[in-house]
Short mmCIF file of C-alpha atoms in Angstrom, two decimals:
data_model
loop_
_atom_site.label_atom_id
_atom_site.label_comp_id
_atom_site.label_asym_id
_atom_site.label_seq_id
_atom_site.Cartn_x
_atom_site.Cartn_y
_atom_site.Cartn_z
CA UNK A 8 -46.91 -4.79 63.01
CA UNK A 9 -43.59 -3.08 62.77
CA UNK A 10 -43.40 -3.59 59.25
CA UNK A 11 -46.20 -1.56 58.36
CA UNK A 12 -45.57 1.11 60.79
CA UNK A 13 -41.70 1.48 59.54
CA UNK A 14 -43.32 1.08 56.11
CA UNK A 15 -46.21 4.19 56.95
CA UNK A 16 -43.45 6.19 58.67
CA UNK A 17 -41.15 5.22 55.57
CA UNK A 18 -44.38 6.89 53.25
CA UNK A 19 -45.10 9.83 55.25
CA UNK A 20 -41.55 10.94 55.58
CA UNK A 21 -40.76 10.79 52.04
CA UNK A 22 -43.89 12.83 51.23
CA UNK A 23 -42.43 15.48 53.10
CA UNK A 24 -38.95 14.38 51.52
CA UNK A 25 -40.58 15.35 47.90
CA UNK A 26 -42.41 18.45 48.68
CA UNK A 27 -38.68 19.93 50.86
CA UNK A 28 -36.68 18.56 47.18
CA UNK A 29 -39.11 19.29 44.15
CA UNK A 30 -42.31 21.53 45.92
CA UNK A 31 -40.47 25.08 45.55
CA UNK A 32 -40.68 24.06 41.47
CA UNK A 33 -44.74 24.43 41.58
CA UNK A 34 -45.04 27.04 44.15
CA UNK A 35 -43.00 29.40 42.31
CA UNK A 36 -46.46 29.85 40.61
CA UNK A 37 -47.78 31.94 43.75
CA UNK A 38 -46.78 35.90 43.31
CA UNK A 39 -44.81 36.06 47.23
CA UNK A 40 -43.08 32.47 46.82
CA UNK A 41 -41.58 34.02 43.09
CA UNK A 42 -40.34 36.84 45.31
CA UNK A 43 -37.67 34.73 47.46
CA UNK A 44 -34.45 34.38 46.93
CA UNK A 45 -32.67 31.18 46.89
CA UNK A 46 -31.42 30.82 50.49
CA UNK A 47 -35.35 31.82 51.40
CA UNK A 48 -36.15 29.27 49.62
CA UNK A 49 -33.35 26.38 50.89
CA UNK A 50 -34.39 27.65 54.28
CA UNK A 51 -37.79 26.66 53.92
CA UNK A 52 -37.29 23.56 52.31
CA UNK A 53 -35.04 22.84 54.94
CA UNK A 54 -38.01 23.38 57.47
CA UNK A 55 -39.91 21.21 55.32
CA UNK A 56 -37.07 18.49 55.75
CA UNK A 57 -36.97 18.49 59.35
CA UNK A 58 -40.52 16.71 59.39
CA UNK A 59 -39.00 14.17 56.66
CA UNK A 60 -36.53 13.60 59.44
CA UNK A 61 -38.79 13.45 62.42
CA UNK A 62 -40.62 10.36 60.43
CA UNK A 63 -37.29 8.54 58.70
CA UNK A 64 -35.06 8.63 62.05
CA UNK A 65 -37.92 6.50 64.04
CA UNK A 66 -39.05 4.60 60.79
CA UNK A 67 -35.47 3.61 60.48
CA UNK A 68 -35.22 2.71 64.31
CA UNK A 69 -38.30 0.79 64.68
CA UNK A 70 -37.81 -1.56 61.18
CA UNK A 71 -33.81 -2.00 61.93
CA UNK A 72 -33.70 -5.70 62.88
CA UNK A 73 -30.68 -5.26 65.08
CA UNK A 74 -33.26 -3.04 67.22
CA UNK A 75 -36.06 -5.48 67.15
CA UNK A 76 -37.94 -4.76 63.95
CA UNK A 77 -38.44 -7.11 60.89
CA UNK A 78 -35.76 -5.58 58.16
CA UNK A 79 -31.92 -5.57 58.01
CA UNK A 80 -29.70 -2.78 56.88
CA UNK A 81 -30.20 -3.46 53.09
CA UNK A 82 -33.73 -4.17 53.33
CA UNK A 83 -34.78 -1.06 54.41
CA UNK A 84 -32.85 1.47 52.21
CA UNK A 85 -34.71 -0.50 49.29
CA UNK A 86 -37.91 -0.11 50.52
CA UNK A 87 -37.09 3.63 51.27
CA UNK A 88 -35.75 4.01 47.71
CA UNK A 89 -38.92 2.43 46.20
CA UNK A 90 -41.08 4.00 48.42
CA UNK A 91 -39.67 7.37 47.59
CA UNK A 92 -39.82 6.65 43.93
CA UNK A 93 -43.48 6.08 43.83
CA UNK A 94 -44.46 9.15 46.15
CA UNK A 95 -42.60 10.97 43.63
CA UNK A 96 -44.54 9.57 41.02
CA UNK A 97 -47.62 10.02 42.80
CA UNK A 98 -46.68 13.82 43.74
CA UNK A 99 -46.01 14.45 40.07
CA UNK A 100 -48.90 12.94 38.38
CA UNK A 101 -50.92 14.88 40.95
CA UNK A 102 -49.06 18.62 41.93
CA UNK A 103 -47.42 18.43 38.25
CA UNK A 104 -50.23 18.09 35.63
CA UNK A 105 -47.99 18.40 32.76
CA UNK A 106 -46.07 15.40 33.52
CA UNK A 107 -47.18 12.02 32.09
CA UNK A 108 -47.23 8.57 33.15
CA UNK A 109 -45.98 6.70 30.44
CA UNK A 110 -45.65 2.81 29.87
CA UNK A 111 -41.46 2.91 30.14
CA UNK A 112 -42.86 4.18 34.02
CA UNK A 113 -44.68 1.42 34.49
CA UNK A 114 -41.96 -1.26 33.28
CA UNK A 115 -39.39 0.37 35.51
CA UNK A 116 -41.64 -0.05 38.55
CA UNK A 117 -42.07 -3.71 38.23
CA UNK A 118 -38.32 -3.77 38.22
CA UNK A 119 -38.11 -2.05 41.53
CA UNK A 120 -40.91 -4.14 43.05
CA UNK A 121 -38.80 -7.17 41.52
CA UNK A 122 -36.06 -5.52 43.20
CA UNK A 123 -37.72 -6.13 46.36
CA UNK A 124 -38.23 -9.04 45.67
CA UNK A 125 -35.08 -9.91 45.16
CA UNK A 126 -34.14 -8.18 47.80
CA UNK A 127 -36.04 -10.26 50.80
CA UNK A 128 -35.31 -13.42 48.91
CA UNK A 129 -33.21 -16.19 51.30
#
């Protein structure tokens, strides 16, 4: 059970992670957001990132092993790092329509879940 919570934690964090790094690139397209300047514009992705935090910090907490969850140190930045990878994917494919999902795409993403893999592998 704390895997997939850590793991849903782990996805809704770095949803918010993606829109606070690469969101301010599409909604330059609305007249006001064109308007800010660039600390405006940090600022608010820094708001954005403070609900990536409020996820990550107790995603972290409840999968670290040493505090009772299922994944050591290791295990967990790899899931975060795949995890972040494909909302990315997912957040371009769908907020970015002229980016394209190409077959090199899906070849690196087997490598990452064989990373896993390799990863929880004794």
């Amino acid at each position: 059970m704390k895997a997939f919570l850590t793991i849903g934690l782990l996805i809704i964090s770095n949803t918010f992670m993606v829109m606070a790094w690469y969101g301010h690139l599409k909604f330059s397209e609305w007249k006001w957001f064109n308007k800010l300047g660039l600390v405006s514009i940090i600022l608010i992705s820094w708001g954005i990132a403070l609900f990536e935090y409020a996820f990550q910090v107790p995603a972290n907490k409840i999968g670290f092993k040493e505090n009772g969850g299922p994944f050591n140190l290791i295990q967990l930045k790899v899931i975060q790092e795949v995890i972040t990878l494909v909302v990315f994917a997912v957040f371009t494919l769908i907020v970015f329509k002229t980016e394209t999902f190409r077959f090199n795409h899906i070849i690196s993403f087997v490598f990452l879940i064989l990373a896993v893999y390799f990863m929880f592998k004794k």
